[in-house]
XYZ file of C-alpha atoms in Angstrom:
383
model
C 73.415 131.373 71.787
C 71.063 130.151 74.480
C 69.746 127.442 72.303
C 72.848 125.636 72.411
C 73.342 125.630 76.242
C 72.242 122.627 78.321
C 68.650 122.848 79.542
C 69.481 122.548 83.124
C 71.873 125.636 82.933
C 69.125 127.705 81.192
C 67.032 126.646 83.984
C 69.443 127.694 86.622
C 70.070 131.111 85.078
C 66.405 131.823 84.412
C 65.557 130.984 88.249
C 67.731 134.044 89.090
C 66.032 136.511 86.644
C 63.443 138.846 88.111
C 59.833 137.653 87.608
C 58.986 140.679 85.368
C 62.044 139.997 83.126
C 61.038 136.270 82.979
C 57.560 137.161 81.344
C 59.603 138.935 78.684
C 61.792 135.875 78.240
C 58.867 133.881 77.284
C 58.964 135.534 73.939
C 62.705 134.369 73.208
C 61.572 131.062 71.965
C 59.009 128.311 72.225
C 61.904 126.202 74.169
C 62.114 129.105 76.815
C 58.344 129.642 76.843
C 57.657 125.967 77.455
C 60.154 125.776 80.200
C 58.834 129.096 82.132
C 55.307 128.075 81.899
C 56.122 124.560 83.240
C 54.486 123.894 86.713
C 57.820 122.508 87.867
C 59.747 125.622 86.850
C 56.939 127.843 88.433
C 57.435 125.914 91.824
C 61.182 126.097 91.597
C 61.043 129.907 90.892
C 58.775 130.493 93.900
C 61.165 128.350 96.136
C 64.274 130.328 95.025
C 62.580 133.659 95.487
C 61.490 132.451 99.103
C 64.956 131.187 100.057
C 66.902 134.200 98.711
C 64.443 136.918 100.023
C 64.062 138.083 96.390
C 61.305 138.872 94.129
C 59.436 140.951 96.966
C 56.985 143.682 96.570
C 55.401 145.850 99.249
C 51.748 146.568 98.558
C 50.820 149.880 100.295
C 47.211 150.778 100.660
C 45.828 153.978 101.669
C 41.934 154.247 101.388
C 41.268 153.237 97.840
C 44.584 153.884 96.367
C 47.147 150.858 95.914
C 50.669 151.542 95.675
C 53.933 149.389 95.099
C 57.480 149.602 95.536
C 60.090 146.831 94.954
C 61.800 145.741 98.340
C 65.286 145.180 96.763
C 65.371 148.548 95.161
C 64.275 150.020 98.784
C 67.066 147.950 100.319
C 69.741 149.172 97.806
C 68.798 152.878 98.173
C 71.555 154.616 100.062
C 69.249 157.397 100.984
C 66.887 155.402 103.016
C 64.151 155.639 100.611
C 64.671 159.236 99.605
C 65.504 158.529 96.063
C 62.638 156.167 95.373
C 59.064 156.295 94.997
C 55.717 154.629 94.923
C 54.212 153.561 91.842
C 50.517 153.644 91.820
C 48.896 150.263 90.522
C 45.319 149.650 89.150
C 43.673 146.679 90.603
C 40.798 144.670 88.802
C 38.408 145.488 91.614
C 35.245 147.926 91.498
C 35.845 150.483 94.337
C 32.114 151.688 95.693
C 33.644 153.756 98.363
C 36.755 155.304 99.082
C 38.406 152.153 100.631
C 39.585 148.570 99.583
C 41.110 146.180 102.015
C 44.297 143.987 101.650
C 43.095 140.364 102.982
C 46.560 138.585 102.732
C 48.939 137.153 100.025
C 50.544 133.920 99.677
C 52.957 132.712 97.000
C 52.493 135.609 94.726
C 48.726 135.682 95.005
C 47.130 138.751 96.844
C 43.428 138.996 98.247
C 41.375 142.096 97.819
C 37.945 143.154 98.801
C 35.980 146.256 98.405
C 33.040 147.876 100.427
C 30.430 145.625 98.716
C 32.322 142.296 99.781
C 33.263 141.641 96.480
C 36.655 139.427 96.788
C 39.365 138.589 94.213
C 42.429 136.414 94.386
C 44.890 138.183 92.012
C 48.399 137.658 90.597
C 49.520 141.180 89.947
C 52.626 139.618 87.995
C 50.526 137.711 85.497
C 47.678 140.305 85.464
C 45.430 137.636 86.313
C 42.390 137.370 88.683
C 39.481 135.322 89.980
C 36.394 136.657 91.711
C 35.217 134.617 94.638
C 31.320 133.601 94.663
C 29.425 135.396 97.223
C 28.707 133.563 100.649
C 25.946 135.135 102.904
C 26.395 135.488 106.686
C 24.754 133.237 108.762
C 21.748 134.463 110.817
C 22.436 135.385 114.465
C 21.167 132.863 117.043
C 20.073 135.379 119.719
C 17.985 138.126 118.448
C 19.052 140.349 121.263
C 22.597 140.291 120.240
C 24.096 143.612 119.380
C 24.886 144.617 115.849
C 28.349 145.339 116.513
C 30.973 142.806 114.834
C 34.400 142.458 113.360
C 35.348 140.507 110.209
C 38.696 139.349 109.456
C 40.251 137.280 106.860
C 43.362 135.079 106.400
C 44.961 133.379 103.132
C 47.132 130.609 102.800
C 48.135 127.448 100.881
C 47.831 123.568 101.791
C 50.520 121.766 100.249
C 49.154 118.199 100.188
C 45.960 119.098 98.405
C 47.589 121.894 96.652
C 44.701 124.209 97.371
C 44.700 127.904 98.327
C 42.036 128.547 101.021
C 40.799 132.074 102.168
C 39.256 132.084 105.818
C 36.576 134.514 106.895
C 35.903 135.055 110.509
C 32.777 137.187 111.475
C 32.706 137.550 115.166
C 29.862 139.357 117.201
C 31.049 141.331 120.149
C 29.241 139.693 123.135
C 29.459 137.391 125.895
C 29.693 134.547 125.333
C 31.119 135.068 121.816
C 29.368 134.143 118.638
C 31.192 133.754 115.317
C 30.435 133.033 111.958
C 33.504 131.031 110.447
C 33.685 130.065 106.640
C 36.381 128.761 104.418
C 36.768 129.178 100.621
C 38.726 126.537 98.642
C 40.003 127.714 95.452
C 40.342 124.130 93.958
C 36.417 123.633 94.320
C 35.561 127.494 93.958
C 33.196 127.197 96.802
C 32.716 128.137 100.646
C 31.881 126.020 103.268
C 30.899 127.100 106.920
C 32.685 125.180 109.911
C 32.234 125.033 113.618
C 31.981 128.122 115.981
C 35.158 129.655 117.264
C 35.498 129.295 121.158
C 37.976 132.402 121.386
C 37.486 136.248 120.930
C 39.753 138.313 118.647
C 42.095 140.975 120.274
C 42.924 142.942 117.379
C 39.697 143.448 115.276
C 41.310 144.589 112.037
C 44.354 142.173 112.003
C 44.247 139.678 109.216
C 45.602 136.092 109.733
C 49.395 135.328 109.812
C 50.333 132.343 107.534
C 52.848 130.168 108.719
C 53.139 126.311 108.213
C 49.650 125.983 106.457
C 47.912 127.725 109.498
C 46.551 131.247 110.091
C 47.312 132.831 113.258
C 45.744 135.625 115.499
C 46.162 136.774 119.250
C 42.734 135.779 120.835
C 41.484 135.233 124.589
C 38.842 133.042 126.068
C 36.779 135.808 127.314
C 36.652 139.720 126.765
C 37.515 140.640 130.376
C 40.580 142.420 131.706
C 42.060 139.546 133.429
C 41.597 136.846 130.753
C 44.911 135.683 129.264
C 45.927 136.368 125.693
C 46.954 133.084 123.314
C 48.490 132.734 119.977
C 45.592 130.695 118.341
C 46.143 129.046 114.941
C 43.757 127.729 112.451
C 45.103 124.806 110.533
C 43.821 125.264 106.796
C 44.126 121.387 106.173
C 42.334 120.018 109.016
C 40.206 123.048 109.424
C 40.247 123.460 113.282
C 41.511 126.037 115.784
C 44.191 125.311 118.375
C 46.582 127.155 120.803
C 50.145 127.529 119.971
C 52.572 127.594 122.696
C 54.208 130.645 123.653
C 57.688 131.467 124.806
C 58.230 132.145 128.717
C 58.117 135.729 129.352
C 58.796 136.770 132.961
C 56.994 140.290 132.535
C 53.491 139.544 131.775
C 52.396 143.395 131.223
C 53.419 143.407 127.898
C 51.270 143.318 124.882
C 51.731 140.629 122.185
C 50.999 140.040 118.663
C 52.246 137.706 115.855
C 54.086 138.086 112.542
C 55.938 135.946 110.095
C 59.538 136.266 108.992
C 61.497 133.836 106.780
C 58.424 131.390 106.880
C 58.524 131.168 110.665
C 56.062 132.446 113.303
C 57.355 135.256 115.311
C 56.009 136.916 118.471
C 56.400 140.485 119.076
C 56.260 141.600 122.785
C 55.931 145.375 123.388
C 56.695 146.885 126.662
C 55.127 150.257 127.316
C 57.836 153.112 127.079
C 60.719 150.531 127.070
C 60.591 148.677 123.519
C 59.915 145.472 121.964
C 61.290 141.758 121.792
C 60.808 139.775 118.465
C 60.843 135.925 119.243
C 60.805 133.429 116.471
C 59.396 129.767 116.464
C 62.271 127.816 114.915
C 60.395 124.425 114.738
C 56.683 125.216 114.400
C 54.674 123.895 117.281
C 57.426 123.296 119.615
C 57.608 125.427 122.576
C 61.317 125.003 123.289
C 62.118 126.317 119.722
C 61.310 129.804 120.619
C 64.423 132.059 120.697
C 64.724 135.975 121.017
C 65.463 137.087 117.500
C 66.227 140.749 118.474
C 65.238 143.639 120.519
C 64.406 147.337 119.797
C 64.875 149.904 122.532
C 62.344 152.802 122.804
C 65.338 155.104 122.597
C 66.430 153.528 119.352
C 63.105 154.758 117.857
C 62.579 158.193 119.327
C 60.053 159.271 116.601
C 57.321 157.052 118.020
C 56.501 154.691 120.833
C 53.924 152.752 118.958
C 53.867 148.904 118.259
C 56.118 147.400 115.647
C 56.062 144.334 113.499
C 58.846 142.580 111.358
C 57.875 142.365 107.827
C 60.690 140.729 105.735
C 64.256 140.396 105.190
C 65.933 142.357 102.652
C 67.826 140.344 99.929
C 70.997 138.780 101.513
C 69.213 138.667 104.903
C 71.235 141.354 106.693
C 68.493 143.739 107.600
C 64.928 143.221 108.486
C 62.119 145.761 107.327
C 59.918 146.684 110.520
C 56.690 148.608 110.620
C 55.744 150.833 113.288
C 52.206 152.137 113.854
C 50.262 152.818 110.758
C 52.734 155.317 109.322
C 56.282 154.408 109.685
C 58.964 152.079 108.117
C 62.399 151.405 109.200
C 65.266 148.930 108.540
C 66.951 147.071 111.563
C 70.507 145.856 110.923
C 70.461 142.635 112.795
C 74.394 142.332 113.125
C 75.135 145.884 114.098
C 71.795 146.553 116.056
C 71.136 149.705 114.217
C 67.965 151.357 113.141
C 67.593 153.302 110.162
C 64.244 155.199 109.375
C 62.881 155.056 105.860
C 61.449 158.281 104.029
C 59.741 157.244 100.789
C 58.592 159.724 98.314
C 54.695 159.959 98.092
C 54.300 158.018 101.135
C 50.664 158.436 102.772
C 50.278 159.532 106.146
C 48.788 156.112 107.150
C 48.757 152.850 105.397
C 48.285 149.096 105.333
C 50.925 147.104 104.042
C 51.396 143.503 102.712
C 54.737 142.095 101.505
C 53.819 139.964 98.299
C 56.265 137.752 96.178
C 56.319 138.292 92.428
C 55.648 134.816 91.136
C 54.428 132.880 88.086
C 51.871 131.091 90.138
C 48.594 130.778 88.032
C 45.153 130.908 89.422
C 44.650 127.462 87.857
C 47.665 126.153 89.661
C 46.005 122.909 90.886
C 44.760 121.929 87.474
C 48.028 122.856 85.969
C 49.995 120.580 88.537
C 47.781 117.691 87.756
C 48.330 117.870 84.022
C 51.920 118.224 84.417
C 51.973 115.099 86.640
C 49.974 113.158 84.252
C 52.302 114.128 81.545
C 55.403 113.221 83.433
C 53.820 109.890 83.998
C 53.032 109.111 80.397
C 56.556 110.147 79.685
C 57.937 107.606 82.018
C 55.688 104.971 80.730
C 57.045 105.548 77.187
C 60.514 105.064 78.271
């Protein structure tokens, strides 16, 4: 029956099919397989997932164990997670100790590393992965520099060059700060060392928050008590650091951090024993576009007074998944301003978490896109 439907209608229907089922649909016919594998459809399916808050999976790491849960299933559960459970997933990376790291995710690709600093870019939906080449750490300039250091990563996509990039930021705890900043390009499959970073990281285990082709952290010019905290962005296209304007906050005693929600940069302002304000930058880079999205009072979350980060909208956009500390998840209803704690079966006592889209993006995305553009050009010339 589907063979007699217009191609455009089939496309619109398949765009709304979950990614896991889409992969099964490739077996229906050669026509459907050609459509689903087409780079244009891959891009459309990705855009639809982002706009509709669909095809979202939570990756939850505890030590060397990686578990997943479908965000839409969690949102539809009336028992606040009690009737859903985590599923352990195998990952294509050797584990030499009892720990792996989630380095970031973008467009359905997720970065993992192990204790040996092996790094992979992996599409769990397609079960495809790529190992990154090794890249040594630069020798320190001053021999008397202490050995204590921190290393963070950030992963994102550059639209203009259709290139996925991974930033590695190694910083030595010293005054003045010295760092080793390297960028991996998926297009060239190579690393490149860039200039030194003029700021110091505030949160040494925080991976970069990707928004608008840039990775973001909270940083400070100096590691002193009176040094101001800034939102610093690293532009993956121009490969330089810059300070992002912050909203005007009267109470400067709050702690701040960054997050991403609906492809927008967020700033979380946490007030001790009071609660948090979540600000959103509606027009990236414009200071006057900051607006307060919501506030959560400490009395609304009596189980903990820890820091909170928004993670994702559920499908439909009515509720926001929020993480608190290293071991708590809850829903925040934006309209009703209600909080609902989530209790998931087999949830570890502490965890790292990453929201990853289920997508059809291949690891040779750039090459496939070039081939498709060449084919489209030939098709036009033949008309």
